[in-house]
């Protein structure tokens, strides 16, 4: 089992181009797994973790409802935003500047074969990172992601998640609002959940947050949870 993870920071990159990058890495892992079926000396499968910031974009998961996008095609252009229907789980979400997006492309057979555990570990890495800033977040039963004040009228999401897994290989991942412009969420029903607000570290702390520092903290907690090392 290969528990090393290659960390790739793509900087600011178009969503569609990054999606193609994910698909390429995903295919690389799956192809090796297929070759290994009849191999006497199996080749260890690689693992990847992509960090990226996207220009303004809305993405709709495969089970999502298009009506949760509240903008017309013309209005999207006016907002300088793109829209894609994609092959992850979950409904609609927004990505943009000031948001840390992480795409772990892992062969879970290198770690554990439990997709629910995988999602809980993703959430836990974010919860532990936010705790370092004095932010007390939690899970919301039946709703993937990381939240404040669950079960109250003030419930608000700070990190959205949506993944795809096939042959125990993952793609897509999480989006943590650090310094994001939350106004862009006004044009969707985030994750298809009405009446739930979104927030950011900037809003909760009342100051701009160093995004590179947050990335490092996420990696630290991720490596402990997955008993892995980053290269």
XYZ file of N, CA and C in Angstrom:
693
model
N 0.846 -1.202 0.000
C 0.000 0.000 0.000
C 0.878 1.249 0.000
N 0.568 2.162 -0.910
C 1.327 3.401 -1.025
C 0.580 4.521 -0.309
N 1.122 4.987 0.802
C 0.473 6.043 1.579
C 1.100 7.416 1.340
N 1.905 7.505 0.294
C 2.460 8.807 -0.070
C 1.494 9.520 -1.019
N 1.366 10.827 -0.830
C 0.440 11.619 -1.636
C 1.210 12.767 -2.286
N 1.089 12.871 -3.602
C 1.752 13.959 -4.326
C 0.881 15.208 -4.254
N 1.432 16.273 -3.688
C 0.708 17.532 -3.542
C 0.996 18.432 -4.740
N -0.052 18.852 -5.429
C 0.070 19.731 -6.590
C -0.783 20.961 -6.366
N -0.158 22.132 -6.299
C -0.908 23.381 -6.157
C -0.999 24.031 -7.532
N -2.187 24.074 -8.081
C -2.398 24.568 -9.441
C -2.611 26.071 -9.503
N -2.664 26.714 -8.344
C -2.883 28.161 -8.335
C -4.293 28.503 -8.792
N -4.425 29.572 -9.586
C -5.730 29.991 -10.102
C -5.927 29.342 -11.474
N -6.924 28.470 -11.594
C -7.083 27.730 -12.845
C -8.554 27.506 -13.166
N -8.868 27.599 -14.441
C -10.218 27.398 -14.940
C -10.778 26.057 -14.474
N -12.084 26.038 -14.155
C -12.688 24.819 -13.630
C -12.614 23.667 -14.625
N -12.971 23.937 -15.878
C -13.013 22.869 -16.876
C -11.631 22.271 -17.102
N -10.608 23.108 -17.126
C -9.237 22.618 -17.306
C -8.818 21.743 -16.112
N -9.198 22.184 -14.918
C -8.849 21.425 -13.717
C -9.600 20.107 -13.666
N -10.836 20.120 -14.127
C -11.627 18.891 -14.201
C -10.921 17.881 -15.119
N -10.395 18.377 -16.246
C -9.644 17.514 -17.169
C -8.385 16.964 -16.493
N -7.719 17.807 -15.692
C -6.535 17.356 -14.941
C -6.913 16.222 -13.991
N -8.020 16.411 -13.288
C -8.483 15.371 -12.364
C -8.751 14.060 -13.091
N -9.465 14.162 -14.209
C -9.827 12.964 -14.979
C -8.572 12.213 -15.452
N -7.550 12.972 -15.829
C -6.303 12.364 -16.301
C -5.607 11.586 -15.185
N -5.524 12.205 -14.002
C -4.886 11.546 -12.867
C -5.715 10.353 -12.394
N -7.030 10.528 -12.393
C -7.951 9.460 -12.027
C -7.740 8.247 -12.939
N -7.665 8.514 -14.248
C -7.483 7.440 -15.235
C -6.135 6.747 -15.048
N -5.107 7.538 -14.716
C -3.781 6.966 -14.490
C -3.823 5.917 -13.381
N -4.518 6.252 -12.291
C -4.609 5.319 -11.163
C -5.429 4.086 -11.544
N -6.581 4.325 -12.180
C -7.461 3.207 -12.556
C -6.762 2.260 -13.535
N -6.034 2.824 -14.496
C -5.325 1.998 -15.474
C -4.303 1.086 -14.802
N -3.595 1.624 -13.812
C -2.615 0.810 -13.079
C -3.327 -0.309 -12.326
N -4.473 0.012 -11.734
C -5.221 -1.002 -10.985
C -5.682 -2.139 -11.900
N -6.096 -1.779 -13.105
C -6.529 -2.800 -14.065
C -5.347 -3.678 -14.478
N -4.186 -3.041 -14.725
C -2.973 -3.792 -15.089
C -2.553 -4.734 -13.955
N -2.768 -4.287 -12.723
C -2.320 -5.068 -11.565
C -3.129 -6.340 -11.333
N -4.302 -6.424 -11.952
C -5.172 -7.576 -11.709
C -4.462 -8.911 -11.955
N -3.732 -8.979 -13.057
C -3.081 -10.239 -13.425
C -1.554 -10.181 -13.308
N -1.084 -9.119 -12.636
C 0.373 -8.940 -12.538
C 0.948 -9.758 -11.386
N 2.115 -10.357 -11.623
C 2.793 -11.089 -10.546
C 3.465 -10.121 -9.580
N 3.877 -8.958 -10.116
C 4.471 -7.910 -9.269
C 3.678 -6.617 -9.473
N 2.600 -6.439 -8.719
C 1.754 -5.254 -8.897
C 2.526 -3.951 -8.707
N 2.162 -2.943 -9.499
C 2.767 -1.612 -9.394
C 1.984 -0.813 -8.358
N 2.671 -0.169 -7.404
C 1.936 0.653 -6.430
C 1.185 1.782 -7.134
N -0.040 2.009 -6.734
C -0.815 3.102 -7.332
C -0.459 4.432 -6.664
N -0.357 5.505 -7.454
C -0.063 6.814 -6.873
C -1.313 7.443 -6.260
N -1.108 8.445 -5.421
C -2.179 9.262 -4.853
C -1.836 10.725 -5.102
N -2.845 11.531 -5.336
C -2.624 12.954 -5.603
C -3.553 13.809 -4.749
N -3.121 15.033 -4.513
C -3.960 16.016 -3.808
C -3.757 17.342 -4.535
N -4.805 17.837 -5.178
C -4.721 19.090 -5.921
C -5.314 20.233 -5.098
N -4.574 21.310 -4.996
C -5.111 22.566 -4.477
C -5.332 23.489 -5.669
N -6.428 24.231 -5.657
C -6.698 25.143 -6.761
C -7.653 26.241 -6.295
N -7.582 27.371 -6.968
C -8.590 28.414 -6.824
C -9.191 28.628 -8.202
N -10.513 28.606 -8.278
C -11.174 28.760 -9.572
C -11.685 30.188 -9.772
N -11.693 30.668 -11.020
C -12.475 31.869 -11.330
C -13.950 31.543 -11.039
N -14.792 32.566 -10.922
C -16.198 32.375 -10.544
C -16.870 31.296 -11.391
N -17.414 30.271 -10.706
C -18.055 29.169 -11.432
C -19.093 28.499 -10.524
N -20.181 28.062 -11.147
C -21.186 27.260 -10.448
C -21.140 25.852 -11.024
N -21.173 24.839 -10.142
C -21.165 23.449 -10.615
C -22.348 22.708 -10.008
N -22.941 21.847 -10.822
C -24.120 21.085 -10.410
C -23.791 19.608 -10.439
N -23.977 18.921 -9.303
C -23.707 17.499 -9.217
C -24.707 16.677 -10.017
N -24.390 15.391 -10.209
C -25.191 14.544 -11.105
C -26.615 14.343 -10.609
N -26.839 14.460 -9.298
C -28.198 14.302 -8.771
C -28.836 15.664 -8.471
N -28.179 16.732 -8.900
C -28.644 18.073 -8.575
C -29.821 18.537 -9.415
N -30.450 19.591 -8.944
C -31.623 20.171 -9.603
C -31.219 21.504 -10.237
N -31.356 21.580 -11.557
C -30.947 22.781 -12.294
C -31.659 24.037 -11.794
N -32.864 23.861 -11.235
C -33.629 25.026 -10.759
C -32.982 25.692 -9.546
N -31.973 25.030 -8.953
C -31.266 25.640 -7.819
C -30.268 26.711 -8.265
N -30.079 26.837 -9.583
C -29.321 27.964 -10.135
C -30.330 29.058 -10.450
N -30.159 30.210 -9.838
C -31.153 31.277 -9.934
C -30.789 32.337 -10.961
N -29.818 32.053 -11.814
C -29.378 33.003 -12.841
C -29.644 32.457 -14.239
N -29.961 33.354 -15.166
C -30.075 32.971 -16.565
C -28.679 32.931 -17.172
N -28.579 32.420 -18.394
C -27.281 32.378 -19.068
C -26.714 33.785 -19.237
N -27.590 34.724 -19.546
C -27.157 36.117 -19.714
C -26.641 36.688 -18.397
N -27.359 36.402 -17.314
C -26.944 36.908 -16.001
C -25.621 36.286 -15.548
N -25.417 35.023 -15.900
C -24.136 34.378 -15.588
C -22.992 35.145 -16.226
N -23.155 35.482 -17.502
C -22.119 36.230 -18.229
C -21.876 37.583 -17.587
N -22.962 38.237 -17.171
C -22.834 39.555 -16.531
C -22.049 39.455 -15.226
N -22.185 38.314 -14.543
C -21.469 38.098 -13.278
C -20.049 37.596 -13.511
N -19.703 37.330 -14.785
C -18.377 36.792 -15.092
C -18.197 35.381 -14.579
N -19.312 34.622 -14.537
C -19.271 33.268 -13.983
C -19.586 32.227 -15.050
N -19.042 31.031 -14.849
C -19.315 29.891 -15.715
C -20.247 28.925 -14.995
N -20.768 27.944 -15.744
C -21.623 26.916 -15.159
C -21.311 25.571 -15.800
N -21.179 24.519 -14.960
C -20.936 23.170 -15.475
C -21.761 22.150 -14.698
N -22.342 21.202 -15.418
C -22.958 20.030 -14.784
C -21.888 18.945 -14.771
N -21.614 18.383 -13.614
C -20.447 17.512 -13.477
C -20.803 16.174 -12.839
N -19.792 15.297 -12.702
C -20.037 13.908 -12.310
C -19.707 13.609 -10.854
N -19.856 14.599 -9.988
C -19.681 14.331 -8.561
C -21.057 14.170 -7.916
N -21.051 13.781 -6.646
C -22.281 13.757 -5.882
C -22.634 15.167 -5.428
N -23.811 15.317 -4.845
C -24.223 16.614 -4.324
C -24.988 17.433 -5.343
N -25.400 18.608 -4.923
C -26.220 19.476 -5.759
C -25.371 20.616 -6.313
N -25.841 21.845 -6.174
C -25.135 22.979 -6.775
C -24.244 23.668 -5.749
N -23.111 24.148 -6.217
C -22.243 24.942 -5.353
C -21.511 25.979 -6.189
N -20.828 26.857 -5.479
C -20.071 27.951 -6.115
C -18.603 27.805 -5.768
N -17.737 28.115 -6.743
C -16.299 28.220 -6.494
C -15.826 29.573 -7.006
N -14.850 30.143 -6.303
C -14.317 31.419 -6.763
C -13.130 31.883 -5.941
N -12.606 33.054 -6.258
C -11.462 33.612 -5.527
C -11.741 33.686 -4.024
N -10.700 33.466 -3.234
C -10.851 33.521 -1.781
C -11.352 32.218 -1.185
N -11.479 31.211 -2.028
C -11.947 29.893 -1.581
C -10.847 28.873 -1.847
N -10.574 28.030 -0.864
C -9.601 26.957 -1.042
C -10.347 25.709 -1.498
N -9.986 25.222 -2.674
C -10.592 23.998 -3.202
C -9.539 22.895 -3.168
N -9.923 21.754 -2.637
C -9.015 20.613 -2.562
C -9.615 19.405 -3.256
N -8.838 18.793 -4.136
C -9.277 17.599 -4.856
C -8.334 16.436 -4.546
N -8.638 15.619 -3.549
C -7.827 14.416 -3.308
C -8.195 13.353 -4.350
N -7.212 12.878 -5.076
C -7.414 11.803 -6.050
C -6.614 10.623 -5.514
N -7.289 9.832 -4.716
C -6.636 8.774 -3.943
C -7.129 7.398 -4.373
N -6.241 6.422 -4.293
C -6.673 5.036 -4.363
C -6.962 4.619 -2.919
N -8.242 4.564 -2.574
C -8.596 4.268 -1.186
C -8.123 2.888 -0.740
N -7.792 2.012 -1.691
C -7.238 0.708 -1.303
C -5.850 0.856 -0.694
N -5.266 2.035 -0.832
C -4.008 2.336 -0.130
C -4.255 2.746 1.322
N -5.516 3.039 1.647
C -5.840 3.571 2.979
C -6.911 2.719 3.669
N -8.120 2.775 3.157
C -9.244 1.985 3.683
C -10.349 2.029 2.625
N -11.124 0.971 2.539
C -12.179 0.925 1.522
C -13.539 1.202 2.172
N -13.746 2.482 2.454
C -14.994 2.913 3.105
C -15.237 4.358 2.698
N -16.169 4.578 1.769
C -16.387 5.927 1.250
C -16.979 6.855 2.312
N -17.785 6.308 3.226
C -18.353 7.148 4.286
C -17.254 7.608 5.253
N -16.348 6.703 5.571
C -15.203 7.073 6.418
C -14.370 8.144 5.716
N -14.197 7.983 4.406
C -13.439 8.969 3.627
C -14.060 10.356 3.752
N -15.371 10.448 3.573
C -16.058 11.744 3.682
C -15.939 12.320 5.086
N -16.085 11.460 6.092
C -15.976 11.939 7.475
C -14.556 12.457 7.766
N -13.539 11.787 7.186
C -12.163 12.237 7.383
C -11.918 13.576 6.685
N -12.509 13.760 5.498
C -12.393 15.066 4.840
C -12.981 16.157 5.728
N -14.166 15.893 6.254
C -14.809 16.869 7.144
C -13.933 17.121 8.371
N -13.388 16.051 8.939
C -12.593 16.182 10.163
C -11.336 17.024 9.931
N -10.706 16.869 8.765
C -9.520 17.683 8.464
C -9.867 19.169 8.475
N -11.040 19.507 7.972
C -11.472 20.907 7.960
C -11.868 21.361 9.362
N -12.601 20.535 10.083
C -13.018 20.873 11.450
C -11.805 21.141 12.329
N -10.795 20.288 12.235
C -9.578 20.458 13.047
C -8.795 21.700 12.632
N -8.782 21.992 11.326
C -8.100 23.201 10.841
C -8.780 24.450 11.384
N -10.101 24.498 11.296
C -10.837 25.674 11.764
C -10.708 25.850 13.275
N -10.586 24.731 13.995
C -10.425 24.804 15.448
C -9.141 25.541 15.821
N -8.126 25.468 14.956
C -6.873 26.177 15.223
C -7.063 27.697 15.175
N -8.158 28.125 14.563
C -8.474 29.559 14.501
C -9.553 29.938 15.531
N -9.843 29.001 16.439
C -10.857 29.250 17.458
C -12.273 29.140 16.936
N -12.446 28.488 15.787
C -13.774 28.349 15.183
C -14.320 26.951 15.477
N -15.464 26.908 16.130
C -16.068 25.642 16.549
C -17.103 25.190 15.520
N -16.724 24.238 14.681
C -17.614 23.759 13.625
C -17.952 22.288 13.846
N -18.924 21.804 13.087
C -19.387 20.428 13.272
C -20.036 19.906 11.996
N -20.435 18.637 12.049
C -21.180 18.033 10.949
C -22.665 18.267 11.171
N -23.410 18.238 10.077
C -24.866 18.328 10.150
C -25.434 16.993 9.689
N -26.179 16.285 10.537
C -26.682 14.952 10.184
C -27.407 14.945 8.839
N -26.965 14.064 7.941
C -27.599 13.928 6.644
C -27.152 14.939 5.611
N -26.264 15.854 6.009
C -25.794 16.894 5.083
C -24.269 16.924 5.105
N -23.654 16.543 4.000
C -22.194 16.513 3.927
C -21.640 17.926 4.016
N -20.484 18.066 4.645
C -19.844 19.376 4.748
C -19.569 19.758 6.184
N -19.158 21.020 6.382
C -18.801 21.518 7.711
C -19.629 22.769 8.004
N -20.195 22.811 9.205
C -21.197 23.812 9.560
C -20.926 24.473 10.910
N -21.547 25.626 11.098
C -21.654 26.280 12.396
C -23.102 26.150 12.888
N -23.267 26.076 14.213
C -24.580 26.183 14.860
C -25.643 25.268 14.261
N -25.278 24.010 14.079
C -26.216 23.022 13.539
C -27.429 22.892 14.470
N -28.605 22.792 13.881
C -29.830 22.614 14.663
C -30.408 23.893 15.211
N -29.833 25.034 14.809
C -30.353 26.336 15.249
C -30.751 27.150 14.022
N -31.502 28.244 14.217
C -31.851 29.108 13.071
C -30.631 29.790 12.458
N -29.492 29.689 13.141
C -28.279 30.368 12.665
C -27.321 29.411 11.959
N -27.788 28.205 11.649
C -26.930 27.216 10.971
C -26.392 27.791 9.671
N -25.098 27.602 9.436
C -24.468 28.133 8.227
C -23.289 27.239 7.853
N -23.123 27.061 6.549
C -22.086 26.162 6.039
C -20.850 26.959 5.659
N -19.682 26.435 6.034
C -18.421 27.088 5.678
C -17.624 26.261 4.676
N -17.920 24.964 4.597
C -17.181 24.094 3.675
C -18.130 23.103 3.021
N -18.179 23.141 1.690
C -19.012 22.208 0.927
C -18.154 21.050 0.441
N -18.784 19.896 0.275
C -18.070 18.707 -0.205
C -18.923 17.931 -1.196
N -18.258 17.355 -2.168
C -18.910 16.480 -3.130
C -17.843 15.641 -3.794
N -18.003 14.341 -3.768
C -16.963 13.464 -4.305
C -17.547 12.456 -5.293
N -16.651 11.874 -6.069
C -16.978 10.749 -6.929
C -15.963 9.668 -6.612
N -16.401 8.423 -6.615
C -15.463 7.311 -6.411
C -15.841 6.162 -7.337
N -14.832 5.582 -7.955
C -15.018 4.425 -8.821
C -13.787 3.542 -8.683
N -13.995 2.248 -8.520
C -12.895 1.305 -8.270
C -12.062 1.747 -7.063
N -12.720 2.396 -6.114
C -12.093 2.922 -4.901
C -11.114 4.072 -5.179
N -11.243 4.708 -6.335
C -10.434 5.893 -6.635
C -11.338 7.120 -6.542
N -10.891 8.133 -5.825
C -11.716 9.323 -5.573
C -11.348 10.471 -6.519
N -12.296 11.380 -6.685
C -12.004 12.672 -7.312
C -13.027 13.691 -6.811
N -12.860 14.942 -7.242
C -13.589 16.091 -6.669
C -13.207 16.187 -5.185
N -13.933 16.911 -4.360
C -13.478 17.063 -2.981
C -14.207 18.127 -2.197
N -13.455 19.120 -1.695
C -14.051 20.114 -0.788
C -13.760 21.533 -1.250
N -14.578 22.465 -0.765
C -14.382 23.896 -1.045
C -14.607 24.652 0.259
N -13.541 25.228 0.792
C -13.588 25.950 2.065
C -13.599 27.453 1.794
N -14.607 28.132 2.315
C -14.704 29.582 2.152
C -13.767 30.263 3.144
N -12.720 30.861 2.628
C -11.751 31.564 3.484
C -12.009 33.065 3.391
N -11.695 33.644 2.232
C -11.950 35.079 2.016
C -12.922 35.291 0.850
N -13.754 34.308 0.570
C -14.629 34.341 -0.609
C -15.683 35.441 -0.522
N -16.088 35.944 -1.691
C -17.200 36.890 -1.807
C -18.494 36.086 -1.711
N -19.158 36.143 -0.563
C -20.339 35.310 -0.335
C -21.547 35.772 -1.131
N -21.465 36.945 -1.735
C -22.569 37.431 -2.557
C -22.901 36.503 -3.705
N -21.896 35.763 -4.176
C -22.131 34.850 -5.295
C -23.035 33.681 -4.905
N -23.119 33.382 -3.608
C -24.014 32.317 -3.151
C -25.477 32.744 -3.192
N -25.727 34.052 -3.303
C -27.108 34.543 -3.345
C -27.822 34.115 -4.622
N -27.050 33.667 -5.612
C -27.635 33.337 -6.916
C -27.884 31.839 -7.092
N -27.751 31.091 -6.000
C -28.055 29.658 -6.025
C -28.759 29.281 -4.723
N -29.340 28.092 -4.713
C -29.788 27.482 -3.458
C -28.676 26.504 -3.094
N -27.713 26.941 -2.262
C -26.491 26.155 -2.049
C -26.780 24.723 -1.629
N -26.201 23.785 -2.382
C -26.351 22.356 -2.105
C -27.808 21.922 -2.113
N -28.689 22.768 -2.700
C -30.103 22.433 -2.783
C -30.835 22.547 -1.460
N -30.213 23.176 -0.474
C -30.803 23.273 0.869
C -31.334 24.690 1.088
N -32.638 24.823 1.161
C -33.244 26.148 1.359
C -33.124 26.574 2.828
N -32.995 27.878 3.020
C -33.037 28.425 4.364
C -31.782 28.228 5.181
N -30.700 27.775 4.549
C -29.430 27.616 5.270
C -28.412 28.585 4.678
N -27.759 29.325 5.534
C -26.815 30.342 5.086
C -25.432 29.746 4.857
N -24.587 30.525 4.192
C -23.175 30.180 4.050
C -22.344 31.249 4.735
N -21.124 30.897 5.083
C -20.243 31.843 5.749
C -18.813 31.592 5.309
N -17.885 32.361 5.861
C -16.461 32.218 5.528
C -15.631 32.471 6.779
N -14.369 32.096 6.716
C -13.463 32.396 7.821
C -13.341 33.900 8.008
N -13.314 34.627 6.897
C -13.212 36.091 6.942
C -14.370 36.697 7.731
N -15.589 36.220 7.444
C -16.772 36.738 8.139
C -16.739 36.345 9.619
N -16.433 35.094 9.898
C -16.474 34.605 11.281
C -15.393 35.231 12.160
N -14.233 35.510 11.565
C -13.117 36.060 12.340
C -13.042 37.583 12.271
N -13.739 38.152 11.291
C -13.719 39.609 11.137
C -12.406 40.137 10.588
N -11.676 39.287 9.886
C -10.401 39.713 9.293
C -10.066 38.820 8.109
N -9.185 39.315 7.251
C -8.709 38.502 6.130
C -7.772 37.425 6.672
N -7.839 36.253 6.081
C -7.069 35.108 6.563
C -6.038 34.702 5.513
N -4.855 34.317 5.984
C -3.783 33.868 5.098
C -4.135 32.494 4.530
N -4.435 32.442 3.236
C -4.897 31.203 2.617
C -3.808 30.135 2.551
N -2.562 30.539 2.341
C -1.468 29.562 2.298
C -1.300 28.873 3.651
N -1.476 29.639 4.710
C -1.385 29.072 6.060
C -2.491 28.042 6.285
N -3.694 28.358 5.826
C -4.821 27.435 5.970
C -4.541 26.143 5.199
N -4.011 26.264 3.993
C -3.688 25.080 3.183
C -2.726 24.156 3.933
N -1.716 24.748 4.537
C -0.726 23.946 5.259
C -1.355 23.209 6.438
N -2.269 23.885 7.124
C -2.931 23.263 8.276
C -3.828 22.107 7.833
N -4.524 22.281 6.709
C -5.373 21.195 6.196
C -4.519 19.967 5.885
N -3.390 20.198 5.210
C -2.493 19.092 4.856
C -1.970 18.395 6.109
N -1.648 19.158 7.113
C -1.151 18.589 8.376
C -2.175 17.621 8.967
N -3.416 18.066 9.062
C -4.461 17.220 9.651
C -4.830 16.052 8.732
N -4.831 16.298 7.433
C -5.140 15.250 6.462
C -4.121 14.114 6.570
N -2.852 14.481 6.677
C -1.790 13.460 6.721
C -1.896 12.604 7.981
N -2.308 13.211 9.102
C -2.466 12.451 10.346
C -3.661 11.496 10.234
N -4.795 12.012 9.745
C -6.014 11.214 9.635
C -5.817 10.025 8.687
N -5.148 10.261 7.583
C -4.961 9.223 6.571
C -3.655 8.449 6.764
N -2.938 8.778 7.848
C -1.652 8.125 8.139
C -0.767 8.124 6.895
N -0.663 9.308 6.302
C 0.031 9.451 5.017
C 1.129 10.508 5.118
N 1.942 10.563 4.067
C 2.953 11.616 3.984
C 2.826 12.287 2.616
N 3.043 13.592 2.595
C 2.929 14.350 1.347
C 4.301 14.572 0.728
N 4.350 14.449 -0.597
C 5.615 14.631 -1.304
C 5.438 15.660 -2.410
